[in-house]
Amino acid sequence: MSAREERLGWVDALRVRRPRRRAAAALPPVVYRWDLDKTYLKSDFESLTKMMRVPFERAEDKIDEPGVVALMRALRAGARAEGRRILVYFVSASPPQIGRAIREKLALDGVEIDGIVFKDQLQHLVRGRFRFLREQIGFKLAELLKARLAAPAGAVEYLFGDDWESDSLCYSLYADVVAGRLDHQALGDILVRLRIDPARLVEIRGLARKIPTVDAVRRIFINLERRTPPGRFRNFGARLVPTFNYFQTALVLHEEGMVPLAAVVAVGHSLIDRATYTRAQLRNSLDDLVRRGHLRDDEPVLRRDLEESGVLPSTATQGSWTQRLWRRLRRRRPAPKPLPAKRPVVIDYPRLVDAWLASGGRPGEAAS
Amino acid sequence: MGGDFAPEEIVKGVAAASLATAIECVLVGDEPRIQAVLDTLSYDPAHIRIHHAADAVGMQEAPREALRAKRDASIRVGASLVADGQADALVSAGNTGACLLACAREFRILKGVRKPGLASVYPRHTDLPGQDPLALLLDVGATVRCDAADLVQLAVMGSVWAHRVSRIARPRVGLLNMGAEPFRGGDVLAEAHERLTTLPAIDFVGNVEGSDVAKGRADVIVCEGLLGSVVLKFIEGITDVVNDVASHAVKQRFVWRLGMRLLSRGLREVAHFTEHAAYGGAPLLGFEQLLVKTHEHSRALAIANAVKLAAKTVREGVIAEIGAGLEGVRA
């Protein structure tokens, strides 16, 4: 029994060894697409000086977001245990010059990836097209569509971004183009209004025509690194899950059946050990996710399992037995159940883009 | 979930505290309503817990009847959470009577304490170098009448609070009275004066008159609840009067309007200094648990400051020190 399995106890050790059994043939390949800065790395862009420092940082200077490494390792381990094919890609609007340090950082963290794409800023600089240096939607959408064409048939996708730039809008556009919910004309109109690079627009139109229509994107996770109010993302639908930490992300992925309980436990312990989270804070994070309607199935069972794994504080040991009994009798009133989240039917993109443009492209503002 | 601007401003205050501090706040109230407000705010969920309570005592309701009828009132549930040790302190902007009554029912009184006291800080003129610009007045409404022993206990509690929270090395304690002479004010105040004079634990500066309240003679002013409440409301009323006078002056003459415009920045600073929101709230002293009562009109800033004040009080172990201080009085 490994050290981690000892920590989890024998019940969870069994869970680690035996994730949900499914017929391997029924499991489609899974693709995880990640943004880099503020999603995987805690990049500091708050000042020009700090931004200029980023390309010169070494791998060991780069700091990952708390819990992200544990989650990425768990995603691969979970897929392998189920015999499912897994592909992990990064799409970043950072320049390719930082690629070496990033690859070294990923190797240091023990994160295996299948590809990474950077934005070639040099061509914009050389041609004097400075407006497109910060433009992300066109670049990312084109790269995502290209990657989709290369993805294994029937692959499902999970996308990970943050609330600093345009990930929520970009990922939602991609998901709806792939699903066939957004026709080419409407997509073109949106991209024109977003003033993306005209060359990219032509490329995206071409790619969108080639994409086989399938509802592939299961979830879009937005890491609320800036603590953007989660309600601002409501108009993106229940497919998009704003999360405050990777424990919340792991919980949703566990509910989706993508990672075993041990993965949630590993991310929780990572936050406790490396990010000064307490067990009570993790419990509060779980409660928050439940209240926001992103977690529904077997939540009391999950809570009990996490308590037994030592990730959440045990509710069974607070006070004497008389106090606990008294508490139960006095406060046995049902808290209202959160409303079940509804799957998005159609996102009102014209309205989103209006708000997006009005807010100067600040993430989340578009949804308000 | 009490106060004139609940739940929005309460939740905003807690959301701000969750981002700025490591304090864990338990919001007690209607869970869906609280979450609906949280959804519109920047917050850190790791520092926020919500405990559902379906009812709330209204600001105009009679406290005793309301608490009897509403067993699931948020103030009652909140007080019981603190009493059970599931929270360290209670902060409320709700119905003051209901707050005091809920605490009296749920909290345990400190050993030897006869009557708890509600303490409030207020801005005052400083007479001495390095003096705190805020003084402490207690009791401001937890009691109505007090005897000499009660006043002595209030003096000890106030002195410990000023020492630990306001960081005054040796707080100067005064007894609010109608004259400076020791025999003034009747038997109760004369006896209290005599007992306070002989108490080595506190720096008693004697009687203070109404005109001394806003001066720097004492850092802690002790009085019975009826008197303290009147004084506090009078101080609050002065701000409104000054605002009215200024508004009137502005309308009268152009030169006065110009003068007000020139003074506006300074007036804003004075207004900020006298604003209750900046000081957090009034602690209820005398229980083993802590209540910080904020103004009914409290907005987010006041709530956030009250949360910080409550956390600081708990962190500094002020309640235990008050208990020790009162032991000294009994000995």
XYZ file of C-alpha atoms in Angstrom:
699
model
C 0.000 0.000 0.000
C 1.435 3.393 -0.977
C 1.856 6.275 1.471
C -1.075 8.075 -0.067
C -3.252 5.015 0.121
C -2.327 4.650 3.779
C -3.413 8.247 4.340
C -6.715 7.691 2.593
C -7.487 4.529 4.498
C -8.348 1.135 3.090
C -11.788 2.111 1.795
C -10.390 4.836 -0.409
C -7.404 2.771 -1.332
C -9.851 0.381 -2.924
C -11.410 3.287 -4.764
C -7.983 4.363 -6.007
C -7.334 0.900 -7.328
C -10.777 0.333 -8.733
C -12.255 3.399 -10.376
C -15.714 3.123 -11.835
C -15.833 0.107 -14.037
C -17.076 0.712 -17.524
C -16.778 -1.109 -20.745
C -13.580 0.242 -22.293
C -15.122 0.163 -25.751
C -17.882 2.534 -24.655
C -15.485 5.232 -23.488
C -14.686 7.881 -26.080
C -11.248 9.510 -26.087
C -11.046 12.635 -23.937
C -9.217 15.843 -24.793
C -8.317 18.395 -22.141
C -7.427 21.831 -23.496
C -5.798 24.270 -21.128
C -4.955 27.919 -21.161
C -1.530 28.628 -19.683
C -1.315 31.935 -17.820
C -3.621 32.339 -14.816
C -5.008 28.848 -15.484
C -1.948 26.647 -15.123
C 0.599 29.262 -14.116
C 0.211 32.033 -11.604
C 1.676 34.520 -14.093
C 1.990 38.049 -12.826
C 0.902 40.612 -15.434
C -0.245 43.282 -13.028
C 2.481 45.727 -14.000
C 4.511 46.314 -17.150
C 7.734 45.496 -15.275
C 6.361 42.152 -14.151
C 5.025 41.435 -17.633
C 8.427 42.140 -19.175
C 10.018 39.753 -16.675
C 7.840 36.765 -17.715
C 9.789 35.757 -20.885
C 13.046 35.674 -18.919
C 11.772 33.546 -16.056
C 13.290 30.104 -15.671
C 11.154 26.998 -15.222
C 11.886 26.826 -11.510
C 10.816 30.468 -11.075
C 7.371 29.817 -12.501
C 4.618 29.112 -9.980
C 1.656 26.907 -10.782
C -1.888 27.610 -9.634
C -2.610 25.743 -6.379
C -3.948 22.246 -7.028
C -3.605 22.335 -10.812
C -0.657 19.931 -10.971
C -2.422 17.380 -8.769
C -5.526 17.670 -10.944
C -3.645 17.283 -14.236
C -1.825 14.211 -12.983
C -5.119 12.789 -11.696
C -6.829 13.340 -15.057
C -4.220 11.247 -16.811
C -4.149 8.610 -14.081
C -7.946 8.394 -14.088
C -8.103 7.962 -17.856
C -5.358 5.326 -17.824
C -7.100 3.389 -15.068
C -10.239 3.299 -17.195
C -8.335 2.404 -20.341
C -9.495 5.605 -21.973
C -7.349 7.520 -24.441
C -6.423 10.954 -23.101
C -4.873 13.966 -24.821
C -3.756 17.135 -23.022
C -3.030 20.341 -24.932
C -2.159 23.898 -24.034
C -3.249 26.853 -26.142
C -1.604 30.059 -25.031
C -1.522 33.592 -26.396
C 1.938 33.993 -24.882
C 4.889 34.216 -27.327
C 6.709 30.985 -28.332
C 9.918 32.335 -26.814
C 8.746 31.125 -23.384
C 8.068 27.631 -24.718
C 11.292 26.066 -23.455
C 10.781 27.282 -19.890
C 7.157 26.109 -19.968
C 8.076 22.632 -21.185
C 10.733 22.407 -18.484
C 8.230 23.559 -15.889
C 5.725 20.905 -17.005
C 8.469 18.286 -16.815
C 9.418 19.465 -13.331
C 5.799 19.155 -12.271
C 5.505 15.699 -13.794
C 2.715 16.782 -16.121
C 2.629 14.939 -19.448
C 1.239 16.894 -22.375
C 0.539 16.072 -25.990
C 1.026 19.505 -27.472
C 1.349 23.189 -26.837
C 0.586 26.122 -29.140
C 1.830 29.667 -28.675
C 0.831 32.826 -30.457
C 3.402 34.130 -32.899
C 3.462 37.795 -31.953
C 6.466 38.535 -34.151
C 4.477 38.589 -37.400
C 2.165 41.268 -35.976
C 5.147 43.296 -34.724
C 6.962 43.062 -38.061
C 3.860 44.122 -39.998
C 3.103 46.914 -37.497
C -0.279 45.428 -36.634
C -0.062 46.288 -32.958
C -3.824 46.093 -32.417
C -3.695 42.326 -32.893
C -0.930 41.768 -30.344
C -3.482 41.542 -27.567
C -6.218 39.958 -29.665
C -6.915 36.470 -28.355
C -10.305 35.293 -29.536
C -9.374 34.915 -33.197
C -6.074 33.220 -32.421
C -7.492 30.791 -29.876
C -10.603 29.943 -31.859
C -8.548 29.165 -34.954
C -6.114 26.989 -32.995
C -8.947 25.161 -31.232
C -10.691 24.435 -34.520
C -7.442 23.211 -36.089
C -6.868 20.965 -33.095
C -10.433 19.659 -33.309
C -9.882 18.583 -36.885
C -6.854 16.619 -35.711
C -8.605 15.110 -32.675
C -9.577 11.421 -32.600
C -13.072 10.702 -33.837
C -15.754 10.964 -31.188
C -13.445 12.629 -28.652
C -15.131 14.580 -25.879
C -13.508 17.767 -24.641
C -13.042 19.673 -21.428
C -11.723 23.227 -21.641
C -9.909 25.122 -18.919
C -9.447 28.885 -18.880
C -9.561 31.851 -16.556
C -11.377 35.109 -15.976
C -8.545 37.423 -17.066
C -9.010 37.490 -20.802
C -11.572 36.121 -23.205
C -11.591 32.395 -22.425
C -15.283 32.241 -21.466
C -16.416 33.771 -24.762
C -13.810 32.068 -26.920
C -14.424 28.585 -25.491
C -18.207 28.986 -25.701
C -17.973 30.043 -29.357
C -15.776 27.036 -30.073
C -18.124 24.637 -28.259
C -21.156 25.912 -30.148
C -19.412 25.918 -33.532
C -18.336 22.303 -32.998
C -21.833 21.392 -31.792
C -23.404 23.057 -34.808
C -25.414 25.431 -32.654
C -23.803 28.484 -34.230
C -24.070 28.792 -37.996
C -21.213 30.125 -40.085
C -22.914 33.394 -40.908
C -23.661 34.150 -37.244
C -20.103 33.208 -36.277
C -18.703 35.504 -38.960
C -20.865 38.400 -37.776
C -19.728 37.923 -34.182
C -16.059 37.788 -35.131
C -16.361 40.888 -37.297
C -17.934 42.732 -34.388
C -15.112 41.517 -32.121
C -12.677 43.056 -34.659
C -10.437 40.025 -34.956
C -7.601 39.838 -37.461
C -9.251 39.615 -40.960
C -6.770 36.928 -41.999
C -7.855 34.875 -38.981
C -11.515 35.426 -39.873
C -11.013 33.815 -43.270
C -9.101 30.957 -41.665
C -11.782 30.385 -39.009
C -14.573 30.397 -41.596
C -12.722 27.778 -43.584
C -12.049 25.608 -40.553
C -15.634 25.890 -39.301
C -16.908 24.525 -42.619
C -14.672 21.478 -42.313
C -15.513 20.619 -38.694
C -17.762 17.579 -38.300
C -20.690 18.557 -36.119
C -20.751 16.843 -32.750
C -21.596 18.128 -29.273
C -18.079 17.427 -28.021
C -17.438 20.023 -25.333
C -18.776 18.702 -22.068
C -17.658 21.439 -19.713
C -15.793 24.733 -19.754
C -14.031 25.532 -16.483
C -13.170 29.136 -15.761
C -10.662 29.627 -12.954
C -11.855 32.748 -11.093
C -8.336 33.981 -10.501
C -9.536 37.602 -10.423
C -12.500 36.643 -8.251
C -14.938 37.840 -10.910
C -18.495 37.455 -9.536
C -19.644 34.012 -10.705
C -23.111 35.321 -11.550
C -21.603 37.240 -14.463
C -21.044 33.955 -16.273
C -24.632 32.764 -15.911
C -25.558 33.702 -19.472
C -22.946 31.283 -20.753
C -25.140 28.464 -19.469
C -24.518 25.515 -17.169
C -21.850 24.099 -19.493
C -19.504 26.804 -18.210
C -18.498 26.317 -14.584
C -16.732 29.203 -12.849
C -14.585 27.764 -10.056
C -12.677 29.516 -7.308
C -10.073 26.785 -6.875
C -9.087 23.449 -8.408
C -10.768 21.534 -5.599
C -14.075 22.794 -6.991
C -12.967 21.852 -10.505
C -12.006 18.360 -9.331
C -15.389 17.937 -7.635
C -17.261 18.703 -10.855
C -14.981 16.420 -12.870
C -15.590 13.687 -10.303
C -19.327 14.131 -10.688
C -18.855 13.896 -14.454
C -17.088 10.581 -13.879
C -13.782 11.837 -15.266
C -11.701 11.382 -12.112
C -12.014 9.039 -9.135
C -12.575 10.248 -5.603
C -8.857 9.818 -4.954
C -8.197 12.623 -7.437
C -10.437 15.004 -5.513
C -8.660 13.934 -2.337
C -5.257 14.503 -3.968
C -6.215 18.008 -5.116
C -7.627 18.757 -1.655
C -4.432 17.622 0.042
C -2.385 19.612 -2.436
C -4.301 22.759 -1.479
C -3.888 21.988 2.223
C -0.178 21.236 1.934
C 0.886 23.870 -0.591
C -1.664 26.681 -0.516
C -2.429 26.964 3.207
C -6.032 25.909 2.726
C -7.690 24.380 5.764
C -10.165 21.515 5.749
C -12.891 23.948 6.759
C -12.045 26.123 3.744
C -12.334 23.129 1.442
C -15.720 22.324 2.987
C -16.764 25.924 2.341
C -15.622 25.573 -1.273
C -17.727 22.431 -1.661
C -20.735 24.165 -0.091
C -20.312 27.071 -2.487
C -20.325 24.768 -5.489
C -23.488 23.033 -4.261
C -25.242 26.345 -3.621
C -24.380 27.548 -7.101
C -26.032 24.426 -8.514
C -22.944 22.894 -10.125
C -22.947 19.729 -8.020
C -25.967 17.575 -7.525
C -25.523 13.824 -7.613
C -24.834 11.980 -4.373
C -23.556 15.095 -2.677
C -24.113 13.807 0.918
C -22.291 10.580 0.013
C -19.437 12.530 -1.539
C -19.234 14.718 1.550
C -19.053 11.685 3.827
C -16.346 10.111 1.658
C -14.287 13.296 1.717
C -14.668 13.545 5.484
C -13.452 9.971 5.842
C -10.500 10.790 3.581
C -9.461 13.638 5.847
C -10.034 16.356 3.259
C -13.086 17.824 4.949
C -13.431 18.362 8.702
C -15.392 15.638 10.401
C -18.817 16.804 11.495
C -19.167 13.824 13.772
C -16.683 15.097 16.337
C -17.863 18.636 17.062
C -18.851 18.900 20.749
C -20.054 16.250 23.164
C -22.748 13.753 22.166
C -25.365 15.721 24.088
C -24.384 18.909 22.272
C -24.512 17.124 18.945
C -27.933 15.657 19.728
C -29.225 18.999 20.925
C -27.889 20.648 17.802
C -29.570 18.107 15.574
C -32.883 18.462 17.332
C -32.827 22.225 17.318
C -31.551 22.807 13.848
C -33.131 20.004 11.947
C -34.610 22.300 9.397
C -34.106 21.674 5.747
C -32.003 24.142 3.828
C -33.533 24.838 0.437
C -32.234 22.607 -2.310
C -30.448 24.415 -5.131
C -32.303 24.449 -8.391
C -30.992 21.933 -10.905
C -28.747 23.573 -13.439
C -30.178 23.690 -16.939
C -28.215 22.862 -20.008
C -27.870 25.811 -22.338
C -30.174 25.741 -25.313
C -28.934 28.722 -27.228
C -26.528 31.361 -25.926
C -27.605 34.848 -26.889
C -24.290 35.776 -28.512
C -25.323 39.159 -29.965
C -26.252 40.306 -26.454
C -23.090 38.829 -24.966
C -20.935 40.548 -27.558
C -22.737 43.866 -27.002
C -21.970 43.666 -23.298
C -18.467 42.441 -24.035
C -17.679 45.389 -26.259
C -19.337 47.825 -23.859
C -17.150 46.554 -21.039
C -13.948 46.911 -23.042
C -13.474 43.142 -23.278
C -13.346 42.425 -19.576
C -14.231 38.808 -18.894
C -17.500 38.081 -17.203
C -18.733 41.594 -17.865
C -20.051 40.281 -21.104
C -22.483 38.058 -19.331
C -23.909 40.661 -16.994
C -29.804 39.111 8.363
C -30.909 42.181 10.235
C -30.411 45.862 9.552
C -31.955 48.360 7.205
C -29.946 47.171 4.205
C -29.971 43.412 4.754
C -29.098 41.115 3.180
C -27.341 43.013 0.367
C -25.031 45.242 2.415
C -24.315 42.563 5.020
C -23.292 40.100 2.316
C -21.244 42.774 0.533
C -19.372 43.510 3.760
C -18.642 39.845 4.353
C -17.582 39.353 0.721
C -15.135 42.248 1.084
C -13.791 40.766 4.338
C -13.395 37.362 2.657
C -11.069 38.855 0.055
C -9.104 41.108 2.392
C -8.656 38.871 5.424
C -8.355 35.225 6.438
C -11.405 35.466 8.697
C -14.030 32.779 8.147
C -17.502 34.307 8.225
C -20.713 32.371 8.764
C -23.637 34.180 7.176
C -26.816 33.230 9.033
C -30.015 33.808 7.085
C -32.042 32.819 4.056
C -29.550 30.760 2.050
C -30.948 31.265 -1.470
C -31.198 35.033 -0.944
C -27.670 35.221 0.414
C -26.264 33.164 -2.455
C -28.148 35.287 -4.978
C -26.361 38.358 -3.608
C -23.001 36.567 -3.449
C -23.333 35.637 -7.119
C -23.116 39.298 -8.019
C -20.013 39.965 -5.924
C -16.309 39.209 -5.861
C -15.726 36.902 -2.918
C -13.620 34.024 -1.683
C -15.842 31.029 -0.933
C -13.165 29.427 1.213
C -13.805 32.089 3.834
C -17.593 32.113 3.730
C -20.083 29.650 5.180
C -23.845 30.046 5.035
C -26.080 28.718 7.792
C -29.698 28.697 6.754
C -32.221 30.435 8.989
C -35.654 30.990 7.537
C -36.795 33.898 9.726
C -35.500 37.295 10.741
C -36.596 39.744 13.430
C -37.733 42.987 11.844
C -36.353 46.307 12.986
C -39.743 47.458 14.252
C -40.759 44.226 15.977
C -40.974 43.846 19.752
C -37.876 41.759 20.558
C -39.323 39.451 23.191
C -42.432 38.551 21.212
C -40.538 38.235 17.956
C -37.965 35.847 19.406
C -40.705 33.802 21.010
C -42.640 33.542 17.756
C -39.656 33.045 15.423
C -37.646 30.121 16.676
C -35.635 30.126 13.454
C -34.789 33.829 13.544
C -31.294 34.489 12.227
C -30.159 36.351 15.353
C -31.239 33.473 17.548
C -29.585 30.868 15.343
C -26.431 32.991 15.119
C -26.223 33.390 18.887
C -26.668 29.649 19.388
C -23.898 28.913 16.860
C -21.549 31.110 18.882
C -22.726 29.571 22.143
C -22.078 26.080 20.721
C -18.554 27.057 19.725
C -19.244 26.800 16.002
C -18.341 30.483 15.661
C -16.193 32.750 17.813
C -18.212 35.952 17.719
C -21.510 37.320 16.523
C -21.839 40.466 14.403
C -25.285 41.926 13.818
C -26.840 45.086 12.432
C -30.301 43.926 13.412
C -32.861 44.856 16.022
C -30.761 45.848 19.068
C -33.269 44.541 21.602
C -33.485 41.193 19.844
C -29.681 40.971 19.680
C -29.305 41.615 23.387
C -32.107 39.245 24.287
C -30.784 36.459 22.037
C -27.314 36.845 23.555
C -28.747 36.878 27.078
C -30.530 33.602 26.306
C -27.750 31.830 24.484
C -24.438 33.211 25.778
C -22.892 32.356 29.133
C -22.275 35.327 31.395
C -18.716 35.842 32.683
C -18.223 34.702 36.233
C -19.219 37.428 38.671
C -20.650 39.799 36.044
C -23.904 41.316 37.199
C -24.918 43.218 34.076
C -23.270 43.107 30.659
C -22.564 46.420 28.989
C -22.716 47.625 25.414
C -19.657 49.709 24.613
C -19.343 52.178 21.778
C -16.414 54.149 20.457
C -16.891 57.741 19.369
C -14.565 60.459 18.047
C -13.304 63.021 20.526
C -10.807 65.851 20.872
C -7.361 64.753 22.033
C -5.801 66.707 24.879
C -2.663 64.673 25.392
C 0.099 63.773 22.915
C -0.366 60.345 21.352
C -3.887 60.039 22.654
C -6.318 57.813 20.713
C -8.795 59.972 18.760
C -11.541 57.569 19.789
C -12.959 57.173 23.282
C -15.067 54.326 24.653
C -18.462 54.933 26.220
C -20.247 52.198 28.129
C -22.964 51.202 28.782
C -24.941 52.574 25.837
C -28.117 50.559 26.169
C -27.682 46.992 27.407
C -28.964 48.081 30.818
C -31.265 50.860 31.963
C -30.209 51.450 35.547
C -27.005 50.376 37.311
C -25.810 50.275 40.891
C -22.287 51.136 42.047
C -20.982 47.562 41.678
C -22.280 47.416 38.103
C -20.522 50.666 37.240
C -17.250 49.396 38.704
C -17.509 46.255 36.574
C -18.242 48.336 33.492
C -15.149 50.432 34.256
C -12.954 47.332 34.461
C -14.377 45.840 31.266
C -13.996 49.120 29.398
C -10.454 49.593 30.621
C -9.377 46.121 29.487
C -11.033 46.638 26.089
C -9.328 50.020 25.559
C -5.994 48.535 26.610
C -6.153 45.494 24.323
C -8.140 46.717 21.333
C -7.318 50.451 21.222
C -3.750 49.744 22.425
C -3.850 52.377 25.169
C -1.150 51.462 27.687
C -3.124 52.609 30.729
C -6.565 53.871 29.762
C -7.911 56.828 31.718
C -11.354 55.948 33.065
C -13.966 58.554 33.955
C -17.418 58.345 35.545
C -20.081 60.384 33.738
C -21.713 62.656 36.255
C -23.320 66.068 36.656
C -20.282 67.568 38.402
C -16.621 66.933 39.086
C -16.959 66.642 42.858
C -16.978 63.050 44.221
C -20.259 63.434 46.108
C -22.267 64.597 43.079
C -25.014 62.611 41.349
C -26.600 60.770 44.273
C -25.659 57.768 46.357
C -24.999 55.318 43.499
C -22.551 57.553 41.649
C -20.877 58.709 44.884
C -20.330 55.089 45.959
C -19.094 54.145 42.495
C -16.650 57.069 42.604
C -15.339 55.968 45.976
C -14.872 52.352 44.879
C -13.228 53.294 41.600
C -10.800 55.617 43.403
C -9.545 52.740 45.519
C -9.250 50.294 42.598
C -5.571 49.908 41.628
C -6.287 48.018 38.390
C -7.610 51.077 36.593
C -6.484 54.656 36.116
C -9.550 56.481 37.409
C -9.577 60.213 36.589
C -12.736 60.999 38.552
C -16.070 62.323 37.410
C -16.411 63.693 33.909
C -19.159 66.107 32.957
C -21.103 66.325 29.725
C -18.707 68.965 28.448
C -15.786 66.526 28.938
C -17.305 63.750 26.857
C -15.943 65.127 23.588
C -12.618 66.132 25.171
C -9.602 63.988 25.898
C -9.868 63.807 29.672
C -10.870 60.150 29.752
C -10.357 57.272 27.328
C -13.192 55.252 28.832
C -16.376 56.855 30.132
C -18.662 54.792 32.316
C -22.349 55.407 32.867
C -25.632 53.558 33.128
C -27.358 52.444 29.925
C -30.083 55.072 29.912
C -27.602 57.923 30.124
C -25.096 56.351 27.744
C -27.720 55.759 25.098
C -28.851 59.397 25.314
C -25.266 60.672 25.034
C -24.488 58.419 22.051
C -27.624 59.411 20.172
C -26.870 63.077 20.934
C -23.396 62.716 19.419
C -24.870 61.044 16.338
C -27.477 63.795 16.091
C -24.804 66.511 15.996
C -23.598 65.251 12.620
C -27.107 65.576 11.204
C -27.462 69.083 12.644
C -24.132 70.175 11.131
C -25.206 68.744 7.772
C -28.521 70.607 7.963
C -26.838 73.879 8.895
C -24.338 73.500 6.057
C -27.101 72.733 3.534
C -29.018 75.756 4.738
C -25.958 78.004 4.466
C -25.275 76.835 0.938
C -28.725 77.951 -0.124
C -28.499 81.371 1.518
C -25.543 83.185 -0.044
C -23.180 82.620 -2.948
C -20.126 83.487 -0.817
C -21.128 80.907 1.800
C -21.615 78.356 -0.957
C -18.136 79.135 -2.236
C -16.769 78.817 1.278
C -18.435 75.439 1.699
C -16.994 74.325 -1.618
C -13.515 75.339 -0.437
C -14.063 73.503 2.812
C -15.588 70.455 1.181
C -12.475 68.274 1.235
C -11.830 68.991 4.903
C -15.492 68.393 5.700
C -15.361 65.070 3.918
C -12.425 64.053 6.074
C -14.275 65.135 9.216
C -17.350 63.244 8.056
C -15.238 60.146 7.425
C -13.695 60.470 10.879
C -17.074 60.745 12.571
C -18.684 58.058 10.386
C -19.766 55.039 12.428
C -18.853 52.739 9.554
C -15.159 53.275 10.180
C -15.226 51.902 13.740
C -16.881 48.551 13.249
C -19.430 48.402 15.976
C -20.230 48.255 19.660
C -19.054 45.185 21.581
C -21.351 43.664 24.172
C -19.069 42.977 27.126
C -19.720 40.712 30.088
C -20.375 37.409 28.326
C -17.990 34.548 27.643
C -18.936 35.053 23.978
C -18.791 38.231 21.948
C -21.431 40.256 20.137
C -20.405 43.220 18.019
C -23.507 45.266 17.369
C -23.348 47.564 14.387
C -25.627 50.431 13.511
C -28.974 49.562 11.919
C -28.012 51.708 8.912
C -24.731 49.817 8.468
C -23.508 49.349 4.946
C -20.789 47.050 3.626
C -17.834 49.030 5.016
C -19.286 49.057 8.534
C -19.996 45.333 8.401
C -16.498 44.527 7.132
C -14.978 46.646 9.894
C -17.228 45.026 12.501
C -16.077 41.595 11.338
C -12.450 42.699 11.633
C -13.103 44.158 15.091
C -14.736 40.930 16.260
C -11.854 38.863 14.881
C -9.294 41.121 16.532
C -11.093 40.862 19.867
C -11.139 37.081 19.685
C -7.537 36.864 18.502
C -6.293 39.112 21.303
C -8.097 37.076 23.952
C -9.860 40.181 25.241
C -12.798 38.302 26.753
C -10.510 36.087 28.850
C -8.613 39.165 30.004
C -11.849 40.883 30.971
C -12.697 37.793 33.028
C -9.301 37.988 34.721
C -9.741 41.700 35.331
C -13.086 41.118 36.993
C -11.527 38.419 39.200
C -9.197 41.141 40.471
C -12.166 43.339 41.364
C -13.807 40.550 43.328
C -10.571 39.734 45.137
